Short mmCIF file of N, CA and C in Angstrom, two decimals:
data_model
loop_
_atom_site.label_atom_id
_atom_site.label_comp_id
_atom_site.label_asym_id
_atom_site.label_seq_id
_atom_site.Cartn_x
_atom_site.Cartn_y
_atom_site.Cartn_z
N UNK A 446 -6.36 47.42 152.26
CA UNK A 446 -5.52 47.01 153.36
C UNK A 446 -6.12 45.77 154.01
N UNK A 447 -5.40 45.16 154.76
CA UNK A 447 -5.57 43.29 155.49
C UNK A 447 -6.13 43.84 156.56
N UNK A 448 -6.53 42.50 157.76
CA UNK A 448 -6.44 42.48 158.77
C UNK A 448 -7.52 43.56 159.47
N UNK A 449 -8.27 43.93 159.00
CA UNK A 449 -9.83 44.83 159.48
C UNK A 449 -8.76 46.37 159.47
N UNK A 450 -7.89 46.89 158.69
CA UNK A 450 -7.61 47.96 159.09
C UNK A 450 -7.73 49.21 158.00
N UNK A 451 -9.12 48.87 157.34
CA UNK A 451 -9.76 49.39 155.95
C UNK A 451 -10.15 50.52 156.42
N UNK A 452 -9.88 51.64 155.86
CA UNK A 452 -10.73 53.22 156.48
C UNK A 452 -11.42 53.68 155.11
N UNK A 453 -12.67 54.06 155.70
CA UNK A 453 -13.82 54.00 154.83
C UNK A 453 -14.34 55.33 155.14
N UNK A 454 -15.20 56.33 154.85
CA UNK A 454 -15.82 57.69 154.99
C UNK A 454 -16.46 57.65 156.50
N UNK A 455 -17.09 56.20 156.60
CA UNK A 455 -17.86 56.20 157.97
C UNK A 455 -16.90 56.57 158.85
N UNK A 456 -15.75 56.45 159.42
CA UNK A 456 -14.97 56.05 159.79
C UNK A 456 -13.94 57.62 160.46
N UNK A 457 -14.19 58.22 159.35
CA UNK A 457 -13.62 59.55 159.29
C UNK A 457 -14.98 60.42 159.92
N UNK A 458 -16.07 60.07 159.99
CA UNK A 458 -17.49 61.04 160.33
C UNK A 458 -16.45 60.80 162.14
N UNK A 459 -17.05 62.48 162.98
CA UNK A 459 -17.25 62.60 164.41
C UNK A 459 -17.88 61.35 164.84
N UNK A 460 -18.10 60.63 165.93
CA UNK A 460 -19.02 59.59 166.28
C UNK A 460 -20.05 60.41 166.75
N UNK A 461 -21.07 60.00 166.81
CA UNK A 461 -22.31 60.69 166.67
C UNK A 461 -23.28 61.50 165.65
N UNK A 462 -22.43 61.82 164.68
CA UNK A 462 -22.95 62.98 163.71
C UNK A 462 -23.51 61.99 162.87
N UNK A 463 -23.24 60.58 162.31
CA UNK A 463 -23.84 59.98 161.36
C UNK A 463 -25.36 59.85 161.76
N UNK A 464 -25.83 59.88 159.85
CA UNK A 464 -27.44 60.00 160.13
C UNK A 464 -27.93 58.56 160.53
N UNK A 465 -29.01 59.21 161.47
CA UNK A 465 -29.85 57.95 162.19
C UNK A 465 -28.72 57.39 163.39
N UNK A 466 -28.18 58.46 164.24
CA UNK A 466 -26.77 57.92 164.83
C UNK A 466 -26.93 58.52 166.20
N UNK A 467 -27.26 58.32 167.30
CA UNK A 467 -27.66 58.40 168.28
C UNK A 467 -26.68 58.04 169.21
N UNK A 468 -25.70 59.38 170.26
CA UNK A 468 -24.97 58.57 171.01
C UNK A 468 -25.33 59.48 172.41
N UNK A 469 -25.62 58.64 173.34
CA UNK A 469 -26.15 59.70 174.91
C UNK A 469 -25.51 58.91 175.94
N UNK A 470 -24.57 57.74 175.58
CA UNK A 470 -23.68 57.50 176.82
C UNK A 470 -22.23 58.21 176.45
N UNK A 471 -21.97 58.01 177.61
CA UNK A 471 -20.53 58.71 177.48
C UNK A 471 -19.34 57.41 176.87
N UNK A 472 -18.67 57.92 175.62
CA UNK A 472 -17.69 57.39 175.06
C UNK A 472 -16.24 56.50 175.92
N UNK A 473 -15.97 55.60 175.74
CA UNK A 473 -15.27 54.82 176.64
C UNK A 473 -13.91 54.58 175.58
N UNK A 474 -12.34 55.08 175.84
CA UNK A 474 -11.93 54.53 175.37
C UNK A 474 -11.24 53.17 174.75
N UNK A 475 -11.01 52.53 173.96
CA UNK A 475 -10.84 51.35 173.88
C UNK A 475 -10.01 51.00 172.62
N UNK A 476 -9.52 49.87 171.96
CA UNK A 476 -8.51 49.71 171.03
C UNK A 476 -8.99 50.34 170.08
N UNK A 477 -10.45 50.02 169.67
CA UNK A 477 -11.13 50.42 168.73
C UNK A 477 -11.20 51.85 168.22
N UNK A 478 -11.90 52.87 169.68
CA UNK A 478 -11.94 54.14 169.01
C UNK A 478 -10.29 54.61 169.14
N UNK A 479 -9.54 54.08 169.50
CA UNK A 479 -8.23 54.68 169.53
C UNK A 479 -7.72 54.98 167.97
N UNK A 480 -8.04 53.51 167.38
CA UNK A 480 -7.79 53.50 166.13
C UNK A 480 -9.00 54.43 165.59
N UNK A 481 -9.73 54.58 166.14
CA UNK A 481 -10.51 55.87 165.17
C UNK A 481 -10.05 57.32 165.04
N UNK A 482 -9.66 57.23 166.11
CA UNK A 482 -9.03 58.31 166.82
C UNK A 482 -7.59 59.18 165.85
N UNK A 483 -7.00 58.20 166.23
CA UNK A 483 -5.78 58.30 164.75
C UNK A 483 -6.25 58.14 163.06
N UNK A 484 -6.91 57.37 162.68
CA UNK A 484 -7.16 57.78 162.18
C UNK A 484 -8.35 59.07 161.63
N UNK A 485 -9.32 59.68 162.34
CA UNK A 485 -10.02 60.97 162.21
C UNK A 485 -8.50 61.97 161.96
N UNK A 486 -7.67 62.10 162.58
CA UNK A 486 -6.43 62.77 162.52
C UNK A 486 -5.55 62.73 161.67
N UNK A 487 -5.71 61.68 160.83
CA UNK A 487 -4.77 61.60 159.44
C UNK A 487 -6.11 62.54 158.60
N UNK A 488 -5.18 62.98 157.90
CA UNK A 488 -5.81 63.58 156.23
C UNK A 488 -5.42 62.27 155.00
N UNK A 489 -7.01 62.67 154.51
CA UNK A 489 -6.25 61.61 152.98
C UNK A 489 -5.10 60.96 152.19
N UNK A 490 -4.62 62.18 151.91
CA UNK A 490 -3.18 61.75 151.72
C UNK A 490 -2.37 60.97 152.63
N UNK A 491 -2.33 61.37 154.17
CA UNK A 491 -1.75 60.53 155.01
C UNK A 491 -2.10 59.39 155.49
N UNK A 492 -3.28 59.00 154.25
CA UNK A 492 -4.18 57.61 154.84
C UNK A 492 -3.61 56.80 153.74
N UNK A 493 -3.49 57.35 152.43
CA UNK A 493 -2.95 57.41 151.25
C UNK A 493 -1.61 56.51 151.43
N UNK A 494 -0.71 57.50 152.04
CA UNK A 494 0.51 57.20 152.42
C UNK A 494 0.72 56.03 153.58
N UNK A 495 -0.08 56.10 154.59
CA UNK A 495 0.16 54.79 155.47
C UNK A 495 -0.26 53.53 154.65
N UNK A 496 -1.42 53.84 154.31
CA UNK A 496 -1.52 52.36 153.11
C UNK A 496 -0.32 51.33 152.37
N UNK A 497 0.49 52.82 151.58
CA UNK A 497 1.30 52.66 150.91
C UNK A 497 2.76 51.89 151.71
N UNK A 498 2.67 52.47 152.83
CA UNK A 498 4.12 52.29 154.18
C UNK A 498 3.78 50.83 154.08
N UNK A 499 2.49 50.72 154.61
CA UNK A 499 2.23 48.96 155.21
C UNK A 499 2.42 48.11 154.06
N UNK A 500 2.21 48.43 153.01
CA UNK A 500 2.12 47.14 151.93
C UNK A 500 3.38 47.05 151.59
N UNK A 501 4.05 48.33 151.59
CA UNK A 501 6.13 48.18 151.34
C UNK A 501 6.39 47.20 152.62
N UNK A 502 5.69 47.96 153.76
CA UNK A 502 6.74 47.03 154.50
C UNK A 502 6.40 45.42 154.73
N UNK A 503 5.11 45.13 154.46
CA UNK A 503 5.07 43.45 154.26
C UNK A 503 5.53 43.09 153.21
N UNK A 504 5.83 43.38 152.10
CA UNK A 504 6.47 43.29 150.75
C UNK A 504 7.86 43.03 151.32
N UNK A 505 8.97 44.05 151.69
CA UNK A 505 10.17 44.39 152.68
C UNK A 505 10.09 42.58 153.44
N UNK A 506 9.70 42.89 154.46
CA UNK A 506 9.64 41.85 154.81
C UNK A 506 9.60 39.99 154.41
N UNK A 507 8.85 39.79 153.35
CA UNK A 507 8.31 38.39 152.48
C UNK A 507 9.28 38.41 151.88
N UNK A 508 10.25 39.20 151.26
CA UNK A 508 11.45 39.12 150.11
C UNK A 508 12.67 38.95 151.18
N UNK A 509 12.80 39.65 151.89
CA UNK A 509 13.81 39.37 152.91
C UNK A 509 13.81 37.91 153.55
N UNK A 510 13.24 37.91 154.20
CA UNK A 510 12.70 36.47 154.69
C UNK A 510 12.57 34.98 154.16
N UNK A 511 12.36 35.27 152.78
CA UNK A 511 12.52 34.59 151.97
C UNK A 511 13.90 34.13 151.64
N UNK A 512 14.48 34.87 151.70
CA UNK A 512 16.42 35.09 151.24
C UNK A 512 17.00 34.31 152.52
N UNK A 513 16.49 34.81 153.85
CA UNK A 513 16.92 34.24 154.94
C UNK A 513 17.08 32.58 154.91
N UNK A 514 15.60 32.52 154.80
CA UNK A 514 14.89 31.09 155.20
C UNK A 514 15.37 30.31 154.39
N UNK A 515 15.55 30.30 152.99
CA UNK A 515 16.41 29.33 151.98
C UNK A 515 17.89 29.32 152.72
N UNK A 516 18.01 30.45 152.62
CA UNK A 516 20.12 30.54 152.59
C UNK A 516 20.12 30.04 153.69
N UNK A 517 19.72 29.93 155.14
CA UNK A 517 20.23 28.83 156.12
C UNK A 517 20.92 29.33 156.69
N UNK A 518 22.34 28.66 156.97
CA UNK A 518 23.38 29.00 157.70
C UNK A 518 24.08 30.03 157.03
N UNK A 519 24.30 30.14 155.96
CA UNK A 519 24.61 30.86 155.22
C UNK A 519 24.15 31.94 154.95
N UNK A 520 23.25 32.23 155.39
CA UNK A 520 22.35 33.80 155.24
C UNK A 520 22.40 34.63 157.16
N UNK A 521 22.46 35.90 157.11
CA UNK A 521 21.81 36.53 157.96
C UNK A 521 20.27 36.39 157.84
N UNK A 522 20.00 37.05 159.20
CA UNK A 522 18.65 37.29 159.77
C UNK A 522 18.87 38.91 159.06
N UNK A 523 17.27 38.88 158.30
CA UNK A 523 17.25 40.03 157.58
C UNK A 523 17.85 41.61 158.52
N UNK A 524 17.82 42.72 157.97
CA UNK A 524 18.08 43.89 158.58
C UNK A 524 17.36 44.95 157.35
N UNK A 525 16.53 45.61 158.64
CA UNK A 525 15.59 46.74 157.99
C UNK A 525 16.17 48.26 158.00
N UNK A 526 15.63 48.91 156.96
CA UNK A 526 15.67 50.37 156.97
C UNK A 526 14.26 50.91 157.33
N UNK A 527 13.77 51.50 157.87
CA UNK A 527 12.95 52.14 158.45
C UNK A 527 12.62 53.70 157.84
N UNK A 528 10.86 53.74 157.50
CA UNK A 528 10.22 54.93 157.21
C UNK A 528 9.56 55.32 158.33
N UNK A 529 9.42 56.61 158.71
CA UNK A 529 8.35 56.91 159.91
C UNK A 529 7.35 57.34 159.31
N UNK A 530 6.13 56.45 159.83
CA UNK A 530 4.72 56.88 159.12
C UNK A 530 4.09 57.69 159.74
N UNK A 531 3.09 58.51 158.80
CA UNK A 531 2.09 59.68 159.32
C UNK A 531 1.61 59.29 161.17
N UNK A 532 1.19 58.08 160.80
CA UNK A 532 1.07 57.86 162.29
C UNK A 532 2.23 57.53 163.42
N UNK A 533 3.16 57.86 163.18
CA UNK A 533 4.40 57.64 163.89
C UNK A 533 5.22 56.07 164.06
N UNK A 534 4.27 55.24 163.62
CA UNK A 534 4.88 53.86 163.83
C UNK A 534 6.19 54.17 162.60
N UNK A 535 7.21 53.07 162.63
CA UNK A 535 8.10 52.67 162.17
C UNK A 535 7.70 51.79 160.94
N UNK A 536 7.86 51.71 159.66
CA UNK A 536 7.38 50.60 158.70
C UNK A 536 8.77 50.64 157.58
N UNK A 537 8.79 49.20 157.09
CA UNK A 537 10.48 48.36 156.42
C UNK A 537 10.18 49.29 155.11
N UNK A 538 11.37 49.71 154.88
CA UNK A 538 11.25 50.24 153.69
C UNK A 538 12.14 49.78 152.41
N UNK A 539 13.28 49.24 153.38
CA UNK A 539 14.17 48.36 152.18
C UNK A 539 14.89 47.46 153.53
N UNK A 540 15.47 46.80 153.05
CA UNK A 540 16.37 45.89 153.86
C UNK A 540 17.56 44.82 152.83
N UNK A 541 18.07 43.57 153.89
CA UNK A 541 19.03 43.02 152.91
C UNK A 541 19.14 42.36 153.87
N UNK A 542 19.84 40.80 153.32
CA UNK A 542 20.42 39.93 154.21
C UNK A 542 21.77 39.47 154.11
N UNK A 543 22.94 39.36 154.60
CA UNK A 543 24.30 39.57 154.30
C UNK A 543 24.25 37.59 153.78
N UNK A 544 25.06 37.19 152.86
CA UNK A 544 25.14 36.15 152.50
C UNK A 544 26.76 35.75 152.49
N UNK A 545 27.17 34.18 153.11
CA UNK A 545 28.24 34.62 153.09
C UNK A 545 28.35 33.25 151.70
N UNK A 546 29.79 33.78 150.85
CA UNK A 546 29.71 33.49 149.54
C UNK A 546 31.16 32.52 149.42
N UNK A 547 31.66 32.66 150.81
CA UNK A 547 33.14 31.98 150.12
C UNK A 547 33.11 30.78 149.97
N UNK A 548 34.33 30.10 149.79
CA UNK A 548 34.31 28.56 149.52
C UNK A 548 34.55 27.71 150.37
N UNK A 549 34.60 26.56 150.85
CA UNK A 549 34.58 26.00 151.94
C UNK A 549 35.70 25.22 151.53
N UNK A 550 36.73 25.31 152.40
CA UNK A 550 38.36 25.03 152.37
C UNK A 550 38.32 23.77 151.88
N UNK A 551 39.14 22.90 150.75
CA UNK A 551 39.68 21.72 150.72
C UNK A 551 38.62 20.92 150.77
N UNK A 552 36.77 21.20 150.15
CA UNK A 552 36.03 20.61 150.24
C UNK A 552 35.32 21.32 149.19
N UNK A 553 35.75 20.75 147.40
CA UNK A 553 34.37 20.97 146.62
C UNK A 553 33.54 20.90 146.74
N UNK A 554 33.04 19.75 147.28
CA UNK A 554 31.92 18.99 147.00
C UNK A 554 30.99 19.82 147.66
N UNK A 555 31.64 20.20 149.12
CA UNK A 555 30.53 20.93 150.20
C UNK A 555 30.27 22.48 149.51
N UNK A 556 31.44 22.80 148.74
CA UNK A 556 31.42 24.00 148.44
C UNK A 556 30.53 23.84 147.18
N UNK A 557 30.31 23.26 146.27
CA UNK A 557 29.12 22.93 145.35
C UNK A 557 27.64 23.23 145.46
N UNK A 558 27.41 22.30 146.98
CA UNK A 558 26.41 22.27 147.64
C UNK A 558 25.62 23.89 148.43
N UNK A 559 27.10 24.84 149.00
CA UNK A 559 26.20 25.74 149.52
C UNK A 559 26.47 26.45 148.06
N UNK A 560 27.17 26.70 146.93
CA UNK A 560 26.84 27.66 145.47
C UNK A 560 25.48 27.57 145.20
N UNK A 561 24.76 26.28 144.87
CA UNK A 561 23.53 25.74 144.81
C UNK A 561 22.66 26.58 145.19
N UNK A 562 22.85 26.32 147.08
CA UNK A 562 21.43 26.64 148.21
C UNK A 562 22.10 28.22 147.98
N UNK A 563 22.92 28.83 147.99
CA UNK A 563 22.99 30.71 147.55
C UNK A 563 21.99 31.17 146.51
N UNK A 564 22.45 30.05 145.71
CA UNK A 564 21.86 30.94 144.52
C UNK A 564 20.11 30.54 144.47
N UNK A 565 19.82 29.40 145.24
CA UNK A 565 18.36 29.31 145.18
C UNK A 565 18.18 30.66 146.50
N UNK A 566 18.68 30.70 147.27
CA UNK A 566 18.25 31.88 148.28
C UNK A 566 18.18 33.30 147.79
N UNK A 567 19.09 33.23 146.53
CA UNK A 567 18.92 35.11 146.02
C UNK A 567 17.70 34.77 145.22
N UNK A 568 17.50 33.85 144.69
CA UNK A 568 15.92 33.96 143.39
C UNK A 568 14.67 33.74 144.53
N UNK A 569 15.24 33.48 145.71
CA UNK A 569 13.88 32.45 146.53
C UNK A 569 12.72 33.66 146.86
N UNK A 570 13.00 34.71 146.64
CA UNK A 570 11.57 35.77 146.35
C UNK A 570 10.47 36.00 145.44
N UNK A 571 9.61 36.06 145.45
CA UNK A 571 8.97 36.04 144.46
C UNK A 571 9.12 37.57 143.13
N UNK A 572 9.85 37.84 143.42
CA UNK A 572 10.52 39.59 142.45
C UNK A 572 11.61 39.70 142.55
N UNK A 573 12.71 38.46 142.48
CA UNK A 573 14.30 39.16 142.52
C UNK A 573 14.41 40.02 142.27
N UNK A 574 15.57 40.94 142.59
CA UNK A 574 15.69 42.72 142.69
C UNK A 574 17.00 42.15 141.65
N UNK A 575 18.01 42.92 141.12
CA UNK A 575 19.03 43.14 140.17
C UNK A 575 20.00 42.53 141.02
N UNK A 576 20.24 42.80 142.30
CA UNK A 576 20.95 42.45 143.58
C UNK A 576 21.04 41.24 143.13
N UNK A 577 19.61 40.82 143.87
CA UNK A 577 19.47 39.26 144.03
C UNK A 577 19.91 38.48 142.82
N UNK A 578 19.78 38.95 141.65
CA UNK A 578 20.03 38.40 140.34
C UNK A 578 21.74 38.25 140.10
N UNK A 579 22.21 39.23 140.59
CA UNK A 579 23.57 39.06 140.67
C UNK A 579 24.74 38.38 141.58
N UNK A 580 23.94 38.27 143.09
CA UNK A 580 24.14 36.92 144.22
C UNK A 580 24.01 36.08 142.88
N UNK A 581 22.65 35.42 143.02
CA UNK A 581 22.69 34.28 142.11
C UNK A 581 23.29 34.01 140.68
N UNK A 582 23.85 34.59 140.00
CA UNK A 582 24.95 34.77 138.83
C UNK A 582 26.38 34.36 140.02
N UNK A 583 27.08 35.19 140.75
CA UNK A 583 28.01 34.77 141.45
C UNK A 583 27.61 33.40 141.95
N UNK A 584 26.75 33.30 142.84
CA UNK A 584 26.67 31.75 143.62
C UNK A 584 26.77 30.73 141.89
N UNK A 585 26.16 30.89 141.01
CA UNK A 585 26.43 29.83 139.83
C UNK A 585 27.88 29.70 139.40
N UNK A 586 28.94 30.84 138.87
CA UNK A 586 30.32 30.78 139.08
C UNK A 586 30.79 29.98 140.09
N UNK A 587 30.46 30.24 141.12
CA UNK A 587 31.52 29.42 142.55
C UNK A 587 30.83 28.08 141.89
N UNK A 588 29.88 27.72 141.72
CA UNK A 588 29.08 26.35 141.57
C UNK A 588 29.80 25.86 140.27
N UNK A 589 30.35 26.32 139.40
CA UNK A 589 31.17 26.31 138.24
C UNK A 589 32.72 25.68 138.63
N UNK A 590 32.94 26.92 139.14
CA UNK A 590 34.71 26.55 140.10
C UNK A 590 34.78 25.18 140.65
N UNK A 591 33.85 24.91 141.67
CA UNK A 591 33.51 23.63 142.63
C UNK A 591 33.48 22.56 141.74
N UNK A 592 32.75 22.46 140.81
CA UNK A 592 32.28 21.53 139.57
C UNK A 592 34.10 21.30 138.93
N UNK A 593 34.38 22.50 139.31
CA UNK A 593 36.01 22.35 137.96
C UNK A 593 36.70 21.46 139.20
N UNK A 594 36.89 22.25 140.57
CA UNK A 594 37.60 21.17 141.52
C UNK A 594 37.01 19.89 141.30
N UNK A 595 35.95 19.79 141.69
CA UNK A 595 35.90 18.24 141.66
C UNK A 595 36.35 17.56 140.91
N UNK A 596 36.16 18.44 139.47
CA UNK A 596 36.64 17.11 138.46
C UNK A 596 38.26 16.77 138.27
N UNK A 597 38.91 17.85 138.55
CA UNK A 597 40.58 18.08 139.23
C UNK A 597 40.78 16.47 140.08
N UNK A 598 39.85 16.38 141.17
CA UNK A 598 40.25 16.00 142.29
C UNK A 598 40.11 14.17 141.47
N UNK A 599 38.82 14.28 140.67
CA UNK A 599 38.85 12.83 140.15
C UNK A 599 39.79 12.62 139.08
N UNK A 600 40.16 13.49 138.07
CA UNK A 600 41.57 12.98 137.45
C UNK A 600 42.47 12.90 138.20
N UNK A 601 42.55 13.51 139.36
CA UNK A 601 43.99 12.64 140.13
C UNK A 601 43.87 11.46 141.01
N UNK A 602 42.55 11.07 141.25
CA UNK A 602 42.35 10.22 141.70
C UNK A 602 42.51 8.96 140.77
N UNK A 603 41.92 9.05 139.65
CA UNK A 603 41.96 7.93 138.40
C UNK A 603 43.55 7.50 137.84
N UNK A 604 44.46 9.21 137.70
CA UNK A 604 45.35 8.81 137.36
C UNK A 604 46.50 8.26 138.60
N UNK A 605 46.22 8.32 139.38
CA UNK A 605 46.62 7.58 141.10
C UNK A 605 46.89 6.11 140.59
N UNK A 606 45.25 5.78 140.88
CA UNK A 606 45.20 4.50 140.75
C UNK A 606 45.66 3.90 138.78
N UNK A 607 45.89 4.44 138.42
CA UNK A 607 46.05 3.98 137.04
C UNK A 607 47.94 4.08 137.43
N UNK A 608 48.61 4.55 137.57
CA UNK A 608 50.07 4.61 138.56
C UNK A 608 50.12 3.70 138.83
N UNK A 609 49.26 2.93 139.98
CA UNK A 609 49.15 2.19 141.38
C UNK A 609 49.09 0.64 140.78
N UNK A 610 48.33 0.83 139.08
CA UNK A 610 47.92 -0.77 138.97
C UNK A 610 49.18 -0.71 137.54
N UNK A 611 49.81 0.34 137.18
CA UNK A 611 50.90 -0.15 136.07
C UNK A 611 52.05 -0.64 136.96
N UNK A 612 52.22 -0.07 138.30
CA UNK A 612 53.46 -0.59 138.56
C UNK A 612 53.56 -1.63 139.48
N UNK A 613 53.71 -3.11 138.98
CA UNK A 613 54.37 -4.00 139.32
C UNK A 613 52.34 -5.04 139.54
N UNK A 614 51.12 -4.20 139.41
CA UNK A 614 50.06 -5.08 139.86
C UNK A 614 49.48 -5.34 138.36
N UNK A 615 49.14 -6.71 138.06
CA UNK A 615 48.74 -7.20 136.93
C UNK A 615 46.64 -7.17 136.80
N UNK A 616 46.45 -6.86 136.13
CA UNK A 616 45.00 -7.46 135.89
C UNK A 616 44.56 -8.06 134.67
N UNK A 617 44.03 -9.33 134.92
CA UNK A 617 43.53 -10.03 134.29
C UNK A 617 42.12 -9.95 133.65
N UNK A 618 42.07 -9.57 132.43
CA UNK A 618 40.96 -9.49 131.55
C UNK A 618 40.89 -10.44 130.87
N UNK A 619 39.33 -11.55 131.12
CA UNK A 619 38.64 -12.40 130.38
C UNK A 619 37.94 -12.09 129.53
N UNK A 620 37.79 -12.01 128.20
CA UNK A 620 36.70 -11.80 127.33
C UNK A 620 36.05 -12.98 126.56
#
């Protein structure tokens, strides 16, 4: 575990009982033995298991967050599911971020652009889940579609102006 919150045998001993361990003032509580405190009160397994809570839920967290922070405007702010741990705190156990996927009206081009930033936001974890793999399969389709509008929008643009210069405007080619 991170962050000094390693529990070790010392740790689990009464204070005082360790050898060569001498205590004749009176005990003061403080952040420290609090956390001793709770933990002397977990059993193995439940030390076992909080271990296990905290590393899901920073895991939970870094993958979510990740999804957020790419997708932009386009992404929610993650949302957690919640385990209650041996020690009563709350820790992420799964979560998700809602993505929104539609197309942006009468504008390929823009709609191109967020298919793109979707589909980098479902891979942007370091372990896409099947989920995420399938956002990003959809966001590449729309990025497909967008690609087909555009090119729609430039054959009618070409054949416009190809209209525009047969009727009645001449151009002169020098070779």
């Amino acid at each position: 575990m991170a962050n000094g919150d390693q529990v070790n045998d010392k740790t689990l001993q009464t204070p005082g009982t360790g050898e060569n361990e001498v205590r004749n003032e009176p005990q003061q509580l403080t952040t420290g033995t609090r956390k001793n405190t709770i933990a002397q009160a977990l059993t193995a397994d439940e030390l076992s298991q909080l271990r296990l809570l905290k590393n899901r839920d920073r895991e939970v967290r870094a993958h979510e967050q990740a999804h957020a922070s790419v997708g932009g405007p386009y992404a929610s702010a993650p949302h957690y599911q919640y385990t209650k741990g041996p020690d009563g705190h709350q820790y992420a156990s799964s979560g998700h971020v809602n993505i929104d996927s539609s197309k942006i009206a009468g504008d390929p081009e823009a709609t191109l652009q967020k298919a793109l930033q979707l589909k980098r936001a479902a891979l942007a974890p370091a372990q896409p889940s099947q989920q995420d793999r399938r956002v990003a399969a959809n966001a590449q389709q729309l990025a497909i579609e967008a690609r087909a509008d555009l090119n729609a929008l430039l054959l009618d643009a070409q054949r416009t102006s190809n209209r525009t210069a047969a009727s009645g405007s001449t151009i002169d080619t020098f070779v």
